[in-house]
Tab-separated table of C-alpha atoms in Angstrom:
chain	number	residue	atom	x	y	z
A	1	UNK	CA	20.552	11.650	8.957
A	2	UNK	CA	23.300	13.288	7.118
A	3	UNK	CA	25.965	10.955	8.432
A	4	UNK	CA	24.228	7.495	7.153
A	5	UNK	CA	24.034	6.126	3.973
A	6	UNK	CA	21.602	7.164	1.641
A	7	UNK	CA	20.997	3.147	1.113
A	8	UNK	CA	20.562	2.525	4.602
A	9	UNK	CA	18.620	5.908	4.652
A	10	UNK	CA	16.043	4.829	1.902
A	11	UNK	CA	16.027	1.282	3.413
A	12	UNK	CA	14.858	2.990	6.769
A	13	UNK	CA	12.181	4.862	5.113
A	14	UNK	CA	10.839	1.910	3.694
A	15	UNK	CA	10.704	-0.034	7.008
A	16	UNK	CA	9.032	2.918	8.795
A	17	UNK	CA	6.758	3.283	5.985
A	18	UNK	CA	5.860	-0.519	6.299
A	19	UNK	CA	5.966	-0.514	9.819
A	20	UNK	CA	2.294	1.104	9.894
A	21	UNK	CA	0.944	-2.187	8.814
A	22	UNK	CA	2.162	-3.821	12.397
A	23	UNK	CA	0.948	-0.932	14.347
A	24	UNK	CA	-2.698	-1.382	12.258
A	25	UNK	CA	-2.383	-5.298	12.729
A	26	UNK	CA	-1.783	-4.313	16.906
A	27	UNK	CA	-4.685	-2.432	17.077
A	28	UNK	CA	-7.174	-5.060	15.346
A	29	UNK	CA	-5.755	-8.058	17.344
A	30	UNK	CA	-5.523	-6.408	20.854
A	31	UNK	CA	-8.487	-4.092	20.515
A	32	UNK	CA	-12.678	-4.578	19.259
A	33	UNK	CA	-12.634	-2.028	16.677
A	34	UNK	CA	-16.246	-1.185	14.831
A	35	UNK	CA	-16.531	-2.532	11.378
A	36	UNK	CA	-17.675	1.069	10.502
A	37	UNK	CA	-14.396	2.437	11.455
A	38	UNK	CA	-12.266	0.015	9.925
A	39	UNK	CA	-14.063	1.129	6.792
A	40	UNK	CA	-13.933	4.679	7.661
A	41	UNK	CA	-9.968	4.441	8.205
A	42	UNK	CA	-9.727	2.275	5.141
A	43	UNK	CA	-11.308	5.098	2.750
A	44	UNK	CA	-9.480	7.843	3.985
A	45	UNK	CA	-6.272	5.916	3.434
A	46	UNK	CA	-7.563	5.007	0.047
A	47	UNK	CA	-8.293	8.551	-0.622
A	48	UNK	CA	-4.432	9.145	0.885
A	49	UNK	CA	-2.973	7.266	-1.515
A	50	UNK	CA	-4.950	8.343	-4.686
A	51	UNK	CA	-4.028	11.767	-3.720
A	52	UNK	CA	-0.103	10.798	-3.366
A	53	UNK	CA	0.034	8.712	-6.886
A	54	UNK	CA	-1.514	11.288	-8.601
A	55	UNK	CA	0.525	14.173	-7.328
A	56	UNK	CA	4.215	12.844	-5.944
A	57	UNK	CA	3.819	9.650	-8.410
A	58	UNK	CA	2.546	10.225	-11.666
A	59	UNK	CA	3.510	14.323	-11.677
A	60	UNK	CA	7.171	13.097	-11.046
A	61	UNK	CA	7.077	10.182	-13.631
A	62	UNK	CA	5.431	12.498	-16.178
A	63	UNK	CA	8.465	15.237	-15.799
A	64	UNK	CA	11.455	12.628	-15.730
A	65	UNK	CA	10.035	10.549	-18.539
A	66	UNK	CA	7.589	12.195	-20.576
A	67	UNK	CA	3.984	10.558	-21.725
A	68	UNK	CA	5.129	7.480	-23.306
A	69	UNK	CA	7.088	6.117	-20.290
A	70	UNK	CA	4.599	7.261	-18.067
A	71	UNK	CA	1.402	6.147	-19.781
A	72	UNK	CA	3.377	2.748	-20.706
A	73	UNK	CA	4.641	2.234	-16.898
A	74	UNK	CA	1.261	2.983	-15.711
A	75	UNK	CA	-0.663	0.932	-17.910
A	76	UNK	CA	1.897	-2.018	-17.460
A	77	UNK	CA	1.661	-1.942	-13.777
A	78	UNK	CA	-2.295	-2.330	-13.540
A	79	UNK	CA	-1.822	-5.226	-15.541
A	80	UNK	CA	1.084	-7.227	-13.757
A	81	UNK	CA	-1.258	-6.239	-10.703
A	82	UNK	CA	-4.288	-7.452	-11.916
A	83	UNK	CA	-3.015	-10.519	-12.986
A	84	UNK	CA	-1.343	-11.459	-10.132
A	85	UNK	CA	-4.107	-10.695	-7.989
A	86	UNK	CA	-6.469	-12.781	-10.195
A	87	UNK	CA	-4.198	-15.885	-9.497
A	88	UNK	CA	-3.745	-15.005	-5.817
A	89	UNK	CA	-7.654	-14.837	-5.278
A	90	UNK	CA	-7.877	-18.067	-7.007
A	91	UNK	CA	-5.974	-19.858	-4.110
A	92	UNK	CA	-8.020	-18.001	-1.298
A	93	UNK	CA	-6.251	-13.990	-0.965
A	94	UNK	CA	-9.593	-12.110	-2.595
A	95	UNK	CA	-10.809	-11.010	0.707
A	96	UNK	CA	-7.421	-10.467	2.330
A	97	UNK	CA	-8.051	-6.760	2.847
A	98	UNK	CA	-11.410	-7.672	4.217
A	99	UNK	CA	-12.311	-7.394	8.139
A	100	UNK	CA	-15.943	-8.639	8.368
A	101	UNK	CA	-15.678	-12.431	7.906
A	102	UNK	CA	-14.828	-12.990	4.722
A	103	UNK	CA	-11.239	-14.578	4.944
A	104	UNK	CA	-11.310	-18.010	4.649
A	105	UNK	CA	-9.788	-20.241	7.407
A	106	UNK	CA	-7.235	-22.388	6.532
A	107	UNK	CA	-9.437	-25.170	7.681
A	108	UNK	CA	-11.734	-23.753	4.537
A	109	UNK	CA	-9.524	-23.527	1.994
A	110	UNK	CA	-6.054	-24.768	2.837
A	111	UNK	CA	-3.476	-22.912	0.953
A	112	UNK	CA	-5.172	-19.339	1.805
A	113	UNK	CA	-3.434	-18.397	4.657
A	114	UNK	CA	0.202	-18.595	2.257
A	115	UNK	CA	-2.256	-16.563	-0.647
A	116	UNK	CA	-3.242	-13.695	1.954
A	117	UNK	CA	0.874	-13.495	2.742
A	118	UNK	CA	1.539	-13.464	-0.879
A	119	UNK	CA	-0.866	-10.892	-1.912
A	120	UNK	CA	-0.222	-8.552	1.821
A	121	UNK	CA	3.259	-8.505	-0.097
A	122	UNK	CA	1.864	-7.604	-2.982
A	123	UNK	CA	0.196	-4.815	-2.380
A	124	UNK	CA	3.012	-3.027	-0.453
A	125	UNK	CA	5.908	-3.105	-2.505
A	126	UNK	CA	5.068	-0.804	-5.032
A	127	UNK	CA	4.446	1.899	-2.793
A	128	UNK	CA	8.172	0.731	-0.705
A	129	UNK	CA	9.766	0.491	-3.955
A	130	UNK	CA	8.546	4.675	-4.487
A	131	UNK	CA	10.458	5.692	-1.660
A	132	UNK	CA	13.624	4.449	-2.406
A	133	UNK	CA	13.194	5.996	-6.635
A	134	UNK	CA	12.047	9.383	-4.203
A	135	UNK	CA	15.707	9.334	-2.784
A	136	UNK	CA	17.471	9.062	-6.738
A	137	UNK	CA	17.231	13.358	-7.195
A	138	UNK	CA	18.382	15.221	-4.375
A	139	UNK	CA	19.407	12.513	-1.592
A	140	UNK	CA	16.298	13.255	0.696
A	141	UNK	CA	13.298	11.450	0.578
A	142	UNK	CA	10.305	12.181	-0.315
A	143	UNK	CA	8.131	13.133	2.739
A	144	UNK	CA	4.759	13.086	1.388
A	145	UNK	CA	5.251	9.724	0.212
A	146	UNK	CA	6.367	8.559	3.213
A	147	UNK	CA	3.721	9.968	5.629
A	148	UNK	CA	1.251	9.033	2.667
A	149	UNK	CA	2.336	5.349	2.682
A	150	UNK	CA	2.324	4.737	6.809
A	151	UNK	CA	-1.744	6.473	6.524
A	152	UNK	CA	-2.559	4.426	3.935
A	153	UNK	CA	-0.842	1.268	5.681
A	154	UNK	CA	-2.401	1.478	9.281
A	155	UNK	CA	-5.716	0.797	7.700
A	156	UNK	CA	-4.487	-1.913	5.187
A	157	UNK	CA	-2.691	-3.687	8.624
A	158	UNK	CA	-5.880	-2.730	10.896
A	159	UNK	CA	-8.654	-4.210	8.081
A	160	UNK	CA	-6.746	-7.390	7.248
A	161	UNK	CA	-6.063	-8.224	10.595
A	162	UNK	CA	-9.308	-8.437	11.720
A	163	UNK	CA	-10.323	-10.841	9.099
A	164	UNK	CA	-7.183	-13.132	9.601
A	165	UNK	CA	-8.095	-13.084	13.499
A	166	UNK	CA	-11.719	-13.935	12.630
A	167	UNK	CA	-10.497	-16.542	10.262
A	168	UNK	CA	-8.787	-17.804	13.616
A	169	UNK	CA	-5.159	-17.548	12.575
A	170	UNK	CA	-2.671	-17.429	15.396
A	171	UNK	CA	-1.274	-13.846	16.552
A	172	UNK	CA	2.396	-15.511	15.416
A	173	UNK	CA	0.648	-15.656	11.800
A	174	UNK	CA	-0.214	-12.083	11.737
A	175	UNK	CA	2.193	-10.753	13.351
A	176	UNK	CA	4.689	-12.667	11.594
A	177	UNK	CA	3.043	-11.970	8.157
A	178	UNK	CA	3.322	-7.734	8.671
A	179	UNK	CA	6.449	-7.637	10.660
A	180	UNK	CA	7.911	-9.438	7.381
A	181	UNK	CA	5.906	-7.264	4.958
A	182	UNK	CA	7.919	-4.066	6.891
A	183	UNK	CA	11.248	-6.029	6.730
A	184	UNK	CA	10.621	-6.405	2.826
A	185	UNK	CA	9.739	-2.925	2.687
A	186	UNK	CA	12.458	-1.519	3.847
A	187	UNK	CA	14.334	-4.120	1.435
A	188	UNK	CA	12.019	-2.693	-1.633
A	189	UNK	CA	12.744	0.708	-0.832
A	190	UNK	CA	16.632	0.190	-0.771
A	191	UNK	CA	16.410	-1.818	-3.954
A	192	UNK	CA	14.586	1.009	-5.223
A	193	UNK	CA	17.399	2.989	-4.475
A	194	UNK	CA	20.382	1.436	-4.837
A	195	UNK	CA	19.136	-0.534	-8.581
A	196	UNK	CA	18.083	2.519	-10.366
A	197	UNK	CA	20.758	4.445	-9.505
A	198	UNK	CA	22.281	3.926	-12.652
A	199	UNK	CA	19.271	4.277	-15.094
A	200	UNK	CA	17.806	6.589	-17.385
A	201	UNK	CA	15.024	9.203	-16.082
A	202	UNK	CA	13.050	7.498	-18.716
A	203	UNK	CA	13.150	3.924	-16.842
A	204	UNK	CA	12.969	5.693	-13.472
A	205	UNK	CA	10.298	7.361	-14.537
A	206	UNK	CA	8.372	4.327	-15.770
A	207	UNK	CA	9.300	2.564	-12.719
A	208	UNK	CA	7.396	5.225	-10.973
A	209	UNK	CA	4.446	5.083	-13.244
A	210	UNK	CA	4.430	1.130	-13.143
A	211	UNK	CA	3.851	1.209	-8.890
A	212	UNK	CA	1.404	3.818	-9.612
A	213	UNK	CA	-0.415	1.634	-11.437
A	214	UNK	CA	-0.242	-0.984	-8.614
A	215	UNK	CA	-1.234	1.063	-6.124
A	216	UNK	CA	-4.630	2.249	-7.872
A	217	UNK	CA	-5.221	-1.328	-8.925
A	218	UNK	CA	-5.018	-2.242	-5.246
A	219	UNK	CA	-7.185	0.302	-4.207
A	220	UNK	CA	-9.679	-0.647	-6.571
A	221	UNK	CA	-9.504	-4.274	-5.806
A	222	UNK	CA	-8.841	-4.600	-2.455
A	223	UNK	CA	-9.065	-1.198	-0.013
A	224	UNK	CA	-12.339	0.947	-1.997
A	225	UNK	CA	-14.362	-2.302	-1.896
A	226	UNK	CA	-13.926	-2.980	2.157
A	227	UNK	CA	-14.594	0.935	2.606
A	228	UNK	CA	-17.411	1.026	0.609
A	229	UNK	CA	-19.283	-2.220	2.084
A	230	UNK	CA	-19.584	-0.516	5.700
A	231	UNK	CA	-19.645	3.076	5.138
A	232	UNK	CA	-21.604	3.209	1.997
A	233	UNK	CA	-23.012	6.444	2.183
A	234	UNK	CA	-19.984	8.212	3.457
A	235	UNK	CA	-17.644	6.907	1.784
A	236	UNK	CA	-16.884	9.280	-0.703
A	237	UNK	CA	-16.478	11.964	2.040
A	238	UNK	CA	-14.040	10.560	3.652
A	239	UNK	CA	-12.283	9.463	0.865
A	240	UNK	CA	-12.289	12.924	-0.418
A	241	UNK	CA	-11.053	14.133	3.217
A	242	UNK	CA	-7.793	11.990	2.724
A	243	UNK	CA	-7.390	12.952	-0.445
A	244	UNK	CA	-7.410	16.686	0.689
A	245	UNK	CA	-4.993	16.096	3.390
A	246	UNK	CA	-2.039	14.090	1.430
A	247	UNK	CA	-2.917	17.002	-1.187
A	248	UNK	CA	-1.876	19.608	1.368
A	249	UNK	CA	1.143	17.661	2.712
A	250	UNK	CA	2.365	17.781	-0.846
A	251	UNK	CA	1.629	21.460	-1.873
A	252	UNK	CA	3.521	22.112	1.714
A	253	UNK	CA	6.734	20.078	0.689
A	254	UNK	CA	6.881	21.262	-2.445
């Protein structure tokens, strides 16, 4: 990809990366899938994730900016998170991630089905916004975080899906809802990009730290709790599995 843009390039990245959450959201609405596998897929991607913020994420945020930005960013993140997730469960998003029944309709609570949009988008812009700050040294993206994000995203699309379809929203509201979550990513990743550009390694670096802090905040909130509820006992396995494998993927690109 030599020729193109490294805008367009980190812009791509993003969309592919989000892109995962409409081949998840395919699967659920076109195929019976077993609650126990949703929840199976949904703690190895957790377990993919935790794995990538701890080693591409918070490794690279601790080098560029030292402990201060990092611990700052990191700590500041959770907390935008958090809050915004508090209001968004308020107006029907808490189960959002959920696959077993949970989601409201929007004949239960009207207002949800614009909540579970909201707080889809929520969750996956930090992790978009990564790939384009991956492209800042060197001009190549970060692979791990890339392949990291699409695992992670096929069982955030697959889980959520299956709720909203229970809920009995229309396949144009779900389909429409992740195919504009993986237009906005790619838009998050190129902002990611293009804005920082220009910035200290300390603010890059606590940009980094702050999506890190999203992301475990999500999984805490949102992905852990849905993989726990089915698989109970193995969910720590398999967790631990996906941790193992984005841990591999990043001691191979490195």
């Amino acid at each position: 990809m030599g020729s193109i843009p490294l805008w367009a390039q980190a812009g791509f990245w993003g969309f592919v990366a989000g892109a995962a959450l409409l081949v998840g959201a395919g699967v659920a609405y076109f195929m019976r899938v077993p609650q126990r596998l949703i929840a199976g897929v949904m703690a190895f991607g957790s377990g993919v994730l935790i794995s990538a913020l701890s080693f591409e994420l918070m490794d690279e945020a601790y080098k560029k900016g030292g402990f201060d930005a990092t611990a700052i960013g990191f700590l500041g993140g959770a907390a935008v998170y958090t809050l915004a997730d508090w209001i968004l469960a308020r107006h029907g998003a808490k189960h959002r991630k959920r696959s077993n029944g949970k989601q409201p309709s929007e004949h239960e609570d009207s207002g949800s089905g614009a909540a579970i949009a909201v707080g889809a988008l929520l969750d996956g812009i930090p992790e978009s916004i990564v790939i384009g700050l991956s492209m800042l040294e060197g001009g190549a993206v970060s692979t791990v975080a890339v392949i990291a994000i699409f695992l992670s995203n096929i069982p955030e699309g697959l889980s959520s899906a299956a709720g909203m379809k229970g809920a009995g929203r229309s396949a144009a509201y779900i389909f429409g809802v992740w195919g504009a979550i993986a237009v906005a990513s790619g838009i998050a990743s190129l902002v990611g990009y293009t804005v920082f550009q220009g910035f200290s390694a300390n603010v890059v670096a606590a940009t980094t730290a702050i999506a890190a802090g999203a992301i475990l905040s999500m999984l805490v909130d949102t992905m852990i709790p849905e993989a726990f509820e089915q698989t109970h006992d193995f969910a720590g396995l398999i967790t631990v599995a996906g941790f193992l494998a984005a841990f591999v993927l990043s001691k191979m690109g490195g």
